[in-house]
């Protein structure tokens, strides 16, 4: 893959230093951090036949210094329906996930399943293993924590991974330790009731790469988060109620949150010490407030997984001599597992289900994980080696990768850029594959689900726009307002008769009148409505 001229170490060091400056937001919110945007360009004349409602949106005061990009083509990408700056770089936000998810989808296959094994390493006599159990992590995004009984992956429209940034995030009902519990049951079913040794998580699949933020790890349980759900007490002055999950030692959670009168402030602070294992919540919650979800990161996913498996084994009737609160003893791992008996294995849902989760809720960790998984297919443990795999796929798919700049999978690095043409090419590629419908329906659907669930619920285009949204929003302290680096949407317009037009719409360099985040929501709504108006336009001959 051809790369930028800067040497790789300098390039990646710069990216790591800047990674915190750009946050990919939902269509219903904003986030802190300045986001660079392209130099303003003169507003173009609307393309011929563009719905007047779209041009009216583009001429609003908040877009006075902004630049719009727009591209709609026929299903095969050949005939251009509407076009504005199709070959100019725009900040992609999470529309970059259209590319980063497509890569592993193609490389692994839609039906690929992750099989996470547990090996017995040592001597076994009857029901006693004198030695260790090794869980060999395979990059399974959910380890059963979202898997429904029918094998599909559950999600909510506002995912728990965004709980610290947006009010209204909710949990899926599935047990986040489901995969760990299943492994423990299988160990017991294999006839082992005692482990006179240790339990080890083997995370050698790939090395965590801090340039990818959030950073994927080979073992992921509950998105590497502790969920903290606070509910008001029965009256003002009462202690708030707290529930948390997954409950794994040595993690301990406490709360001093108090209930205040209805209409009062809800303001909860989460602090974590001792390597993230001691979590405390403080503050207030109004008596009439809905339960408030917050999260705390799991600092050492391998040690957490080890503790979770030891405790699950105990619940399953397998006694383990090792202390679950101890470190993950990786020095005890064998060089390989040839000849070692496999005593358990957890099999994931197909990758297409994980892709759907990533695209519907804009799952940043899952998008970055795809880069590492592509690297693994080459035998590499370095996540950056996934980018050449992605480059080869884009060449095969007919996507001009010179019109893409990516340093991560989520679209959150300050260097990330994409042209409308490149994203439409990516979308066009899927139209000619057997997975065309599967990919299209993995995107948020206007007025129905995912990050477009609340948009256009009563308009004619409801259910007829399949679009990945993206945003990059920061603060403008100089003018006491919000700087909207980008709001974007790209996907398919259902034009009837089995015709689906690929499209892109985006704006870079908008700004809000003040610091109110609802003004960002209004801009996101404008992009959703542009997509709706494109869909509603009469079919051209």
Short mmCIF file of C-alpha atoms in Angstrom, two decimals:
data_model
loop_
_atom_site.label_atom_id
_atom_site.label_comp_id
_atom_site.label_asym_id
_atom_site.label_seq_id
_atom_site.Cartn_x
_atom_site.Cartn_y
_atom_site.Cartn_z
CA UNK A 1 0.00 0.00 0.00
CA UNK A 2 1.34 3.41 -0.90
CA UNK A 3 1.56 5.59 2.19
CA UNK A 4 2.24 9.24 3.07
CA UNK A 5 5.78 10.53 2.68
CA UNK A 6 6.43 10.87 6.41
CA UNK A 7 8.32 7.95 8.03
CA UNK A 8 5.96 5.51 9.74
CA UNK A 9 7.19 6.09 13.34
CA UNK A 10 6.84 9.87 13.01
CA UNK A 11 3.52 9.57 11.25
CA UNK A 12 2.05 7.25 13.89
CA UNK A 13 3.51 9.25 16.77
CA UNK A 14 1.82 12.38 15.45
CA UNK A 15 -1.45 10.50 15.08
CA UNK A 16 -1.23 9.21 18.65
CA UNK A 17 -0.62 12.71 19.97
CA UNK A 18 -3.60 14.10 18.06
CA UNK A 19 -6.01 11.20 18.54
CA UNK A 20 -7.79 12.86 21.45
CA UNK A 21 -8.57 15.97 19.41
CA UNK A 22 -11.27 14.42 17.28
CA UNK A 23 -14.33 12.55 18.48
CA UNK A 24 -16.80 10.76 16.27
CA UNK A 25 -20.22 11.60 17.64
CA UNK A 26 -23.68 10.28 17.14
CA UNK A 27 -26.26 12.09 15.10
CA UNK A 28 -27.88 13.09 18.39
CA UNK A 29 -24.98 14.74 20.19
CA UNK A 30 -21.54 16.29 20.30
CA UNK A 31 -18.22 15.85 22.00
CA UNK A 32 -15.26 17.83 23.21
CA UNK A 33 -12.11 18.49 21.22
CA UNK A 34 -11.30 20.68 18.27
CA UNK A 35 -11.60 19.13 14.85
CA UNK A 36 -9.70 20.39 11.81
CA UNK A 37 -11.69 21.15 8.71
CA UNK A 38 -10.80 21.98 5.12
CA UNK A 39 -10.36 25.58 4.09
CA UNK A 40 -13.71 27.14 3.18
CA UNK A 41 -14.63 27.10 -0.50
CA UNK A 42 -17.24 29.16 -2.28
CA UNK A 43 -20.65 27.59 -2.10
CA UNK A 44 -21.42 25.79 -5.33
CA UNK A 45 -24.50 26.32 -7.37
CA UNK A 46 -26.95 23.52 -6.70
CA UNK A 47 -26.81 20.74 -9.23
CA UNK A 48 -29.58 20.64 -11.78
CA UNK A 49 -32.85 19.29 -10.47
CA UNK A 50 -31.90 19.35 -6.78
CA UNK A 51 -34.93 19.53 -4.51
CA UNK A 52 -35.48 23.18 -3.45
CA UNK A 53 -35.85 22.00 0.15
CA UNK A 54 -32.23 20.81 0.03
CA UNK A 55 -30.91 24.12 -1.32
CA UNK A 56 -32.89 25.94 1.37
CA UNK A 57 -31.12 23.87 4.04
CA UNK A 58 -27.69 24.53 2.53
CA UNK A 59 -28.27 28.30 2.61
CA UNK A 60 -28.95 28.47 6.34
CA UNK A 61 -26.76 30.93 8.34
CA UNK A 62 -24.95 28.15 10.21
CA UNK A 63 -23.48 27.01 6.89
CA UNK A 64 -22.27 30.43 5.77
CA UNK A 65 -18.59 29.39 6.00
CA UNK A 66 -19.14 25.71 5.41
CA UNK A 67 -18.60 23.48 2.43
CA UNK A 68 -21.10 20.92 1.22
CA UNK A 69 -20.42 17.68 -0.57
CA UNK A 70 -23.09 15.65 -2.34
CA UNK A 71 -23.11 12.69 -4.65
CA UNK A 72 -25.92 10.42 -5.82
CA UNK A 73 -25.49 7.92 -8.61
CA UNK A 74 -27.47 5.17 -10.22
CA UNK A 75 -27.23 1.70 -8.66
CA UNK A 76 -24.14 0.73 -10.65
CA UNK A 77 -22.35 4.00 -9.91
CA UNK A 78 -22.24 4.99 -13.59
CA UNK A 79 -24.88 7.67 -14.04
CA UNK A 80 -24.56 10.73 -11.77
CA UNK A 81 -27.87 12.02 -10.44
CA UNK A 82 -26.56 14.84 -8.23
CA UNK A 83 -23.00 16.01 -7.61
CA UNK A 84 -21.25 18.70 -5.57
CA UNK A 85 -17.49 18.50 -4.97
CA UNK A 86 -17.41 14.69 -5.35
CA UNK A 87 -13.61 14.51 -5.54
CA UNK A 88 -12.75 16.81 -2.63
CA UNK A 89 -11.61 15.51 0.76
CA UNK A 90 -14.09 15.80 3.61
CA UNK A 91 -13.76 14.79 7.25
CA UNK A 92 -15.63 11.48 7.17
CA UNK A 93 -16.58 10.95 10.80
CA UNK A 94 -18.07 7.51 11.19
CA UNK A 95 -18.91 7.18 7.50
CA UNK A 96 -15.33 5.86 7.39
CA UNK A 97 -16.75 2.69 8.94
CA UNK A 98 -18.26 1.90 5.55
CA UNK A 99 -14.68 1.21 4.48
CA UNK A 100 -13.21 -0.26 7.66
CA UNK A 101 -16.09 -2.72 8.09
CA UNK A 102 -16.08 -3.68 4.42
CA UNK A 103 -12.44 -4.78 4.65
CA UNK A 104 -12.80 -7.51 7.28
CA UNK A 105 -16.24 -8.45 5.92
CA UNK A 106 -14.59 -9.27 2.59
CA UNK A 107 -11.41 -10.72 4.12
CA UNK A 108 -13.05 -12.96 6.73
CA UNK A 109 -16.39 -13.52 5.00
CA UNK A 110 -19.88 -12.74 6.24
CA UNK A 111 -20.21 -16.24 7.74
CA UNK A 112 -16.88 -16.24 9.57
CA UNK A 113 -17.21 -17.25 13.22
CA UNK A 114 -14.64 -16.69 15.94
CA UNK A 115 -13.87 -19.86 17.91
CA UNK A 116 -12.31 -19.13 21.29
CA UNK A 117 -10.77 -22.31 22.78
CA UNK A 118 -9.66 -23.34 26.26
CA UNK A 119 -6.77 -25.81 26.47
CA UNK A 120 -5.64 -28.01 29.35
CA UNK A 121 -1.91 -27.45 29.82
CA UNK A 122 -0.51 -29.97 32.27
CA UNK A 123 -1.16 -33.48 33.55
CA UNK A 124 -4.68 -34.69 34.07
CA UNK A 125 -5.58 -37.55 36.37
CA UNK A 126 -9.26 -38.26 36.50
CA UNK A 127 -11.15 -35.06 37.26
CA UNK A 128 -8.06 -33.16 38.44
CA UNK A 129 -5.85 -31.06 36.17
CA UNK A 130 -2.41 -30.48 37.62
CA UNK A 131 -1.50 -27.53 35.48
CA UNK A 132 -3.25 -24.64 33.82
CA UNK A 133 -6.29 -23.81 31.73
CA UNK A 134 -5.43 -21.43 28.89
CA UNK A 135 -8.14 -19.36 27.19
CA UNK A 136 -6.74 -18.38 23.79
CA UNK A 137 -8.37 -15.09 22.79
CA UNK A 138 -9.40 -14.84 19.13
CA UNK A 139 -10.65 -11.27 18.76
CA UNK A 140 -14.32 -12.08 19.36
CA UNK A 141 -16.01 -8.68 19.72
CA UNK A 142 -18.72 -9.70 22.19
CA UNK A 143 -17.86 -13.17 23.58
CA UNK A 144 -21.57 -13.95 23.71
CA UNK A 145 -22.41 -10.86 25.72
CA UNK A 146 -24.95 -9.61 23.16
CA UNK A 147 -26.01 -12.90 21.56
CA UNK A 148 -29.74 -13.56 21.49
CA UNK A 149 -31.16 -17.10 21.63
CA UNK A 150 -31.63 -17.02 17.85
CA UNK A 151 -27.93 -16.30 17.31
CA UNK A 152 -28.30 -12.65 16.30
CA UNK A 153 -26.43 -9.86 18.07
CA UNK A 154 -28.47 -7.44 20.16
CA UNK A 155 -28.01 -3.67 20.12
CA UNK A 156 -29.87 -0.58 21.29
CA UNK A 157 -30.25 2.62 19.26
CA UNK A 158 -27.97 4.48 21.70
CA UNK A 159 -25.30 2.02 22.80
CA UNK A 160 -23.80 1.73 26.27
CA UNK A 161 -20.36 2.51 24.80
CA UNK A 162 -21.60 6.12 24.46
CA UNK A 163 -23.08 6.34 27.97
CA UNK A 164 -20.49 8.79 29.31
CA UNK A 165 -21.08 11.16 26.40
CA UNK A 166 -24.84 11.10 25.92
CA UNK A 167 -27.86 10.80 28.18
CA UNK A 168 -30.22 8.02 27.18
CA UNK A 169 -27.79 5.19 26.48
CA UNK A 170 -29.29 1.81 27.40
CA UNK A 171 -28.18 -1.77 27.97
CA UNK A 172 -29.09 -4.89 26.09
CA UNK A 173 -30.64 -7.55 28.37
CA UNK A 174 -28.14 -10.28 27.53
CA UNK A 175 -25.63 -11.54 30.10
CA UNK A 176 -22.26 -9.91 29.35
CA UNK A 177 -20.49 -13.00 30.73
CA UNK A 178 -22.43 -15.48 28.58
CA UNK A 179 -19.43 -16.69 26.60
CA UNK A 180 -17.24 -17.03 29.69
CA UNK A 181 -19.99 -18.97 31.47
CA UNK A 182 -20.38 -21.29 28.48
CA UNK A 183 -16.65 -22.04 28.47
CA UNK A 184 -16.78 -22.87 32.17
CA UNK A 185 -19.73 -25.23 31.67
CA UNK A 186 -17.87 -27.00 28.88
CA UNK A 187 -14.78 -27.47 31.07
CA UNK A 188 -16.97 -29.11 33.69
CA UNK A 189 -18.68 -31.23 31.02
CA UNK A 190 -15.23 -32.38 29.92
CA UNK A 191 -14.91 -34.01 33.34
CA UNK A 192 -12.61 -31.53 35.07
CA UNK A 193 -13.67 -30.60 38.60
CA UNK A 194 -10.38 -29.35 40.01
CA UNK A 195 -7.54 -27.22 38.61
CA UNK A 196 -4.38 -27.38 40.70
CA UNK A 197 -2.70 -24.62 38.79
CA UNK A 198 -3.80 -21.38 37.21
CA UNK A 199 -6.12 -19.94 34.59
CA UNK A 200 -4.41 -17.85 31.92
CA UNK A 201 -5.72 -15.65 29.12
CA UNK A 202 -3.50 -15.96 26.06
CA UNK A 203 -3.65 -12.57 24.33
CA UNK A 204 -0.87 -13.12 21.83
CA UNK A 205 -3.19 -12.87 18.81
CA UNK A 206 -2.19 -9.23 18.26
CA UNK A 207 -0.53 -6.42 20.17
CA UNK A 208 -2.77 -3.56 21.34
CA UNK A 209 -2.08 -0.43 19.28
CA UNK A 210 -2.71 2.88 21.09
CA UNK A 211 -3.00 4.73 17.77
CA UNK A 212 -6.34 2.94 17.46
CA UNK A 213 -8.53 4.70 20.01
CA UNK A 214 -10.40 2.95 21.57
CA UNK A 215 -7.71 0.27 21.54
CA UNK A 216 -8.82 -3.26 20.61
CA UNK A 217 -7.60 -6.23 22.64
CA UNK A 218 -7.68 -9.92 21.71
CA UNK A 219 -10.12 -10.64 24.55
CA UNK A 220 -13.09 -8.30 24.82
CA UNK A 221 -15.75 -8.77 27.48
CA UNK A 222 -18.65 -6.28 27.61
CA UNK A 223 -16.75 -3.93 25.30
CA UNK A 224 -14.07 -3.72 28.03
CA UNK A 225 -16.45 -1.67 30.17
CA UNK A 226 -18.12 -1.87 33.58
CA UNK A 227 -21.74 -0.70 33.34
CA UNK A 228 -23.00 1.50 36.19
CA UNK A 229 -26.77 2.11 36.38
CA UNK A 230 -28.04 4.66 38.90
CA UNK A 231 -31.76 4.87 39.76
CA UNK A 232 -33.33 7.56 42.00
CA UNK A 233 -34.23 6.58 45.55
CA UNK A 234 -37.79 6.63 46.87
CA UNK A 235 -37.63 10.25 47.99
CA UNK A 236 -35.45 13.35 48.01
CA UNK A 237 -32.53 12.85 50.37
CA UNK A 238 -32.47 9.07 49.97
CA UNK A 239 -29.50 7.18 48.64
CA UNK A 240 -29.76 6.45 44.95
CA UNK A 241 -29.88 2.80 43.94
CA UNK A 242 -26.95 1.36 42.03
CA UNK A 243 -26.63 -1.74 39.91
CA UNK A 244 -23.53 -2.70 37.95
CA UNK A 245 -22.25 -5.37 35.64
CA UNK A 246 -20.43 -7.57 34.98
CA UNK A 247 -19.73 -8.40 38.62
CA UNK A 248 -16.21 -9.81 38.62
CA UNK A 249 -13.70 -9.78 41.47
CA UNK A 250 -11.60 -7.89 42.31
CA UNK A 251 -13.75 -5.08 40.92
CA UNK A 252 -15.65 -3.23 43.64
CA UNK A 253 -18.22 -0.49 43.06
CA UNK A 254 -19.67 1.95 45.57
CA UNK A 255 -21.89 5.01 45.39
CA UNK A 256 -22.59 8.13 47.44
CA UNK A 257 -25.09 9.51 44.90
CA UNK A 258 -28.07 11.18 46.58
CA UNK A 259 -31.59 11.68 45.30
CA UNK A 260 -32.68 15.32 45.03
CA UNK A 261 -36.12 16.82 44.45
CA UNK A 262 -37.87 16.33 41.13
CA UNK A 263 -36.52 18.75 38.56
CA UNK A 264 -33.24 19.05 40.42
CA UNK A 265 -29.80 18.45 38.96
CA UNK A 266 -28.66 15.04 37.80
CA UNK A 267 -24.88 15.14 37.89
CA UNK A 268 -22.92 11.97 38.53
CA UNK A 269 -19.14 11.63 38.58
CA UNK A 270 -17.36 8.30 38.18
CA UNK A 271 -13.84 7.83 39.57
CA UNK A 272 -11.69 4.71 39.40
CA UNK A 273 -8.54 3.80 41.34
CA UNK A 274 -6.31 0.76 41.88
CA UNK A 275 -5.96 0.08 38.20
CA UNK A 276 -9.65 0.69 37.61
CA UNK A 277 -10.79 -2.00 40.05
CA UNK A 278 -12.17 0.41 42.69
CA UNK A 279 -15.01 2.44 41.22
CA UNK A 280 -16.92 5.17 43.05
CA UNK A 281 -19.92 7.21 41.95
CA UNK A 282 -20.77 10.55 43.51
CA UNK A 283 -23.21 13.37 42.87
CA UNK A 284 -26.98 13.71 42.59
CA UNK A 285 -29.90 12.35 40.60
CA UNK A 286 -33.35 13.95 40.41
CA UNK A 287 -36.25 12.01 41.90
CA UNK A 288 -38.08 12.12 38.57
CA UNK A 289 -35.06 11.20 36.46
CA UNK A 290 -34.84 8.05 34.42
CA UNK A 291 -32.13 5.55 35.37
CA UNK A 292 -28.77 6.97 34.30
CA UNK A 293 -26.12 4.76 32.73
CA UNK A 294 -22.42 5.45 33.03
CA UNK A 295 -19.41 3.24 32.33
CA UNK A 296 -15.89 2.75 33.65
CA UNK A 297 -13.13 1.21 31.51
CA UNK A 298 -11.59 -2.19 32.20
CA UNK A 299 -7.92 -1.31 32.26
CA UNK A 300 -6.57 -4.87 31.90
CA UNK A 301 -8.99 -6.96 29.81
CA UNK A 302 -6.85 -10.11 30.03
CA UNK A 303 -6.67 -10.02 33.84
CA UNK A 304 -10.40 -9.25 33.93
CA UNK A 305 -11.16 -12.20 31.65
CA UNK A 306 -8.98 -14.48 33.76
CA UNK A 307 -10.84 -13.48 36.96
CA UNK A 308 -14.20 -13.85 35.20
CA UNK A 309 -13.36 -17.36 34.00
CA UNK A 310 -12.09 -18.52 37.41
CA UNK A 311 -15.31 -17.35 39.04
CA UNK A 312 -17.42 -18.90 36.28
CA UNK A 313 -15.59 -22.19 36.75
CA UNK A 314 -16.38 -22.10 40.47
CA UNK A 315 -20.06 -21.51 39.65
CA UNK A 316 -19.95 -24.46 37.24
CA UNK A 317 -18.50 -26.79 39.89
CA UNK A 318 -14.81 -26.58 39.00
CA UNK A 319 -12.52 -25.71 41.90
CA UNK A 320 -9.50 -23.57 40.95
CA UNK A 321 -6.54 -23.19 43.28
CA UNK A 322 -5.50 -19.81 41.85
CA UNK A 323 -6.65 -16.47 43.26
CA UNK A 324 -8.90 -14.67 40.76
CA UNK A 325 -7.55 -11.33 41.96
CA UNK A 326 -4.02 -12.24 40.91
CA UNK A 327 -2.22 -11.17 37.73
CA UNK A 328 -2.55 -12.95 34.41
CA UNK A 329 0.54 -15.25 34.47
CA UNK A 330 1.48 -15.11 30.80
CA UNK A 331 4.99 -16.45 31.48
CA UNK A 332 3.39 -19.86 32.10
CA UNK A 333 1.90 -20.06 28.60
CA UNK A 334 3.26 -22.76 26.30
CA UNK A 335 4.85 -21.85 22.99
CA UNK A 336 1.90 -23.47 21.18
CA UNK A 337 -0.96 -25.87 21.86
CA UNK A 338 0.01 -28.73 19.62
CA UNK A 339 -0.93 -31.95 21.37
CA UNK A 340 -2.76 -30.13 24.17
CA UNK A 341 -6.35 -31.24 24.71
CA UNK A 342 -9.01 -28.65 23.94
CA UNK A 343 -11.53 -28.84 26.76
CA UNK A 344 -13.88 -26.01 25.72
CA UNK A 345 -14.60 -23.63 22.84
CA UNK A 346 -17.01 -20.74 22.40
CA UNK A 347 -18.24 -20.08 18.85
CA UNK A 348 -19.43 -16.58 17.95
CA UNK A 349 -22.27 -15.45 15.68
CA UNK A 350 -21.20 -14.80 12.07
CA UNK A 351 -19.15 -11.72 11.30
CA UNK A 352 -22.06 -10.13 9.43
CA UNK A 353 -23.85 -9.85 12.78
CA UNK A 354 -20.88 -8.03 14.27
CA UNK A 355 -20.73 -5.76 11.23
CA UNK A 356 -24.38 -4.92 11.76
CA UNK A 357 -23.67 -3.99 15.38
CA UNK A 358 -20.73 -1.79 14.36
CA UNK A 359 -22.69 0.03 11.67
CA UNK A 360 -26.02 0.39 13.46
CA UNK A 361 -24.62 1.94 16.67
CA UNK A 362 -21.30 3.28 15.30
CA UNK A 363 -19.31 0.90 17.49
CA UNK A 364 -15.84 2.45 17.59
CA UNK A 365 -14.04 -0.43 19.30
CA UNK A 366 -15.45 -2.92 16.81
CA UNK A 367 -14.45 -0.76 13.84
CA UNK A 368 -10.86 -0.49 15.09
CA UNK A 369 -10.81 -4.21 15.87
CA UNK A 370 -11.39 -4.95 12.19
CA UNK A 371 -8.01 -3.40 11.34
CA UNK A 372 -6.26 -5.79 13.76
CA UNK A 373 -8.22 -8.79 12.50
CA UNK A 374 -7.12 -8.08 8.92
CA UNK A 375 -3.50 -7.97 10.13
CA UNK A 376 -3.92 -11.35 11.80
CA UNK A 377 -4.93 -12.92 8.48
CA UNK A 378 -1.40 -12.17 7.22
CA UNK A 379 0.25 -13.78 10.25
CA UNK A 380 1.14 -10.40 11.76
CA UNK A 381 0.57 -9.34 15.37
CA UNK A 382 0.86 -5.64 14.48
CA UNK A 383 -2.49 -4.01 13.84
CA UNK A 384 -1.05 -1.49 11.38
CA UNK A 385 -0.39 -4.41 9.04
CA UNK A 386 -4.14 -4.56 8.49
CA UNK A 387 -4.01 -1.45 6.32
CA UNK A 388 -2.23 -3.13 3.37
CA UNK A 389 -4.93 -5.82 3.48
CA UNK A 390 -7.56 -3.10 3.36
CA UNK A 391 -5.71 -1.41 0.49
CA UNK A 392 -5.64 -4.60 -1.57
CA UNK A 393 -9.37 -5.08 -1.00
CA UNK A 394 -10.15 -1.52 -2.08
CA UNK A 395 -8.17 -2.01 -5.26
CA UNK A 396 -10.11 -5.20 -5.95
CA UNK A 397 -13.40 -3.46 -5.19
CA UNK A 398 -12.74 -0.62 -7.62
CA UNK A 399 -12.45 2.05 -4.94
CA UNK A 400 -9.91 4.79 -5.65
CA UNK A 401 -8.03 4.59 -2.37
CA UNK A 402 -6.09 7.72 -3.25
CA UNK A 403 -9.37 9.46 -2.34
CA UNK A 404 -9.22 8.02 1.17
CA UNK A 405 -6.95 8.83 4.12
CA UNK A 406 -7.34 6.53 7.13
CA UNK A 407 -5.28 6.04 10.27
CA UNK A 408 -7.93 4.07 12.16
CA UNK A 409 -11.14 2.13 11.60
CA UNK A 410 -13.61 4.39 13.36
CA UNK A 411 -13.04 7.61 11.40
CA UNK A 412 -11.85 9.43 14.50
CA UNK A 413 -8.23 10.25 13.71
CA UNK A 414 -7.53 13.90 12.77
CA UNK A 415 -5.85 12.70 9.58
CA UNK A 416 -8.87 10.75 8.31
CA UNK A 417 -10.40 12.05 5.09
CA UNK A 418 -12.67 10.68 2.37
CA UNK A 419 -14.15 12.05 -0.82
CA UNK A 420 -17.83 11.55 -1.61
CA UNK A 421 -16.74 9.64 -4.73
CA UNK A 422 -14.70 7.09 -2.77
CA UNK A 423 -17.50 6.33 -0.32
CA UNK A 424 -20.02 6.00 -3.15
CA UNK A 425 -17.62 3.64 -4.92
CA UNK A 426 -17.48 1.55 -1.75
CA UNK A 427 -21.25 1.42 -1.59
CA UNK A 428 -21.50 0.62 -5.29
CA UNK A 429 -19.17 -2.34 -4.88
CA UNK A 430 -21.54 -4.06 -2.46
CA UNK A 431 -24.44 -3.72 -4.91
CA UNK A 432 -22.81 -6.33 -7.13
CA UNK A 433 -22.12 -8.92 -4.44
CA UNK A 434 -24.24 -11.74 -2.98
CA UNK A 435 -24.17 -9.84 0.33
CA UNK A 436 -25.73 -6.68 -1.13
CA UNK A 437 -28.93 -6.86 0.89
CA UNK A 438 -27.14 -8.04 4.03
CA UNK A 439 -24.75 -5.08 3.88
CA UNK A 440 -27.47 -2.55 3.07
CA UNK A 441 -29.69 -3.69 5.93
CA UNK A 442 -26.76 -3.57 8.35
CA UNK A 443 -26.84 0.23 8.04
CA UNK A 444 -29.07 2.41 10.23
CA UNK A 445 -32.50 2.78 8.64
CA UNK A 446 -34.14 6.21 8.60
CA UNK A 447 -36.86 6.47 11.23
CA UNK A 448 -36.49 2.79 12.15
CA UNK A 449 -33.31 1.82 13.99
CA UNK A 450 -29.73 2.57 14.92
CA UNK A 451 -28.49 6.15 14.83
CA UNK A 452 -31.30 7.17 12.46
CA UNK A 453 -34.10 5.76 14.62
CA UNK A 454 -35.37 9.15 15.78
CA UNK A 455 -35.08 10.98 12.46
CA UNK A 456 -37.95 11.40 10.00
CA UNK A 457 -40.25 8.98 11.78
CA UNK A 458 -43.34 10.34 10.02
CA UNK A 459 -41.97 11.35 6.62
CA UNK A 460 -42.49 9.50 3.33
CA UNK A 461 -38.83 8.40 3.27
CA UNK A 462 -39.10 6.51 6.55
CA UNK A 463 -37.65 3.04 6.09
CA UNK A 464 -36.33 3.92 2.62
CA UNK A 465 -32.95 5.41 3.47
CA UNK A 466 -30.14 3.13 4.64
CA UNK A 467 -27.34 5.38 5.86
CA UNK A 468 -24.20 5.43 7.97
CA UNK A 469 -23.90 8.71 9.83
CA UNK A 470 -20.79 10.49 11.01
CA UNK A 471 -19.80 13.58 12.96
CA UNK A 472 -16.75 15.43 14.20
CA UNK A 473 -17.62 18.20 16.62
CA UNK A 474 -15.45 20.34 18.86
CA UNK A 475 -15.46 23.50 20.89
CA UNK A 476 -14.88 27.06 19.74
CA UNK A 477 -13.82 28.85 22.93
CA UNK A 478 -13.03 32.04 21.02
CA UNK A 479 -16.66 32.51 20.00
CA UNK A 480 -18.38 30.49 22.77
CA UNK A 481 -19.95 28.12 20.31
CA UNK A 482 -19.46 24.66 18.81
CA UNK A 483 -17.33 24.00 15.76
CA UNK A 484 -18.87 21.34 13.57
CA UNK A 485 -15.95 19.83 11.72
CA UNK A 486 -18.26 17.47 9.90
CA UNK A 487 -21.71 15.97 9.81
CA UNK A 488 -22.04 13.28 7.16
CA UNK A 489 -24.31 10.51 5.93
CA UNK A 490 -23.75 7.92 3.21
CA UNK A 491 -25.67 4.85 2.14
CA UNK A 492 -28.51 3.85 -0.15
CA UNK A 493 -31.78 5.42 -1.29
CA UNK A 494 -34.60 2.98 -1.99
CA UNK A 495 -35.97 4.32 -5.26
CA UNK A 496 -38.49 1.54 -5.70
CA UNK A 497 -38.60 -1.46 -8.00
CA UNK A 498 -35.50 -2.95 -6.43
CA UNK A 499 -33.35 0.08 -7.30
CA UNK A 500 -31.01 1.41 -4.60
CA UNK A 501 -29.00 4.53 -5.41
CA UNK A 502 -25.70 4.99 -3.51
CA UNK A 503 -25.39 8.49 -2.07
CA UNK A 504 -23.29 10.76 0.12
CA UNK A 505 -24.18 14.07 1.76
CA UNK A 506 -21.93 15.98 4.11
CA UNK A 507 -20.96 19.38 5.41
CA UNK A 508 -17.58 20.49 6.73
CA UNK A 509 -16.92 23.69 8.64
CA UNK A 510 -20.36 24.51 10.00
CA UNK A 511 -20.80 26.28 13.33
CA UNK A 512 -23.54 26.73 15.88
CA UNK A 513 -24.89 30.04 17.22
CA UNK A 514 -23.76 29.14 20.75
CA UNK A 515 -22.61 26.26 22.97
CA UNK A 516 -25.98 24.47 23.01
CA UNK A 517 -25.54 20.88 21.81
CA UNK A 518 -29.10 20.86 20.49
CA UNK A 519 -27.86 23.09 17.68
CA UNK A 520 -25.60 20.22 16.60
CA UNK A 521 -28.60 17.91 16.70
CA UNK A 522 -30.34 20.35 14.34
CA UNK A 523 -27.45 20.11 11.87
CA UNK A 524 -27.54 16.32 12.05
CA UNK A 525 -31.26 16.46 11.41
CA UNK A 526 -30.62 18.62 8.37
CA UNK A 527 -28.39 15.90 6.90
CA UNK A 528 -31.00 13.25 7.61
CA UNK A 529 -33.64 15.39 5.91
CA UNK A 530 -31.41 15.92 2.87
CA UNK A 531 -31.19 12.15 2.54
CA UNK A 532 -34.97 11.93 2.89
CA UNK A 533 -35.54 14.57 0.20
CA UNK A 534 -33.16 12.78 -2.15
CA UNK A 535 -35.16 9.61 -1.68
CA UNK A 536 -38.50 11.35 -2.13
CA UNK A 537 -37.56 12.99 -5.46
CA UNK A 538 -39.37 11.58 -8.48
CA UNK A 539 -37.28 8.97 -10.31
CA UNK A 540 -35.33 10.48 -13.15
CA UNK A 541 -35.68 8.91 -16.59
#
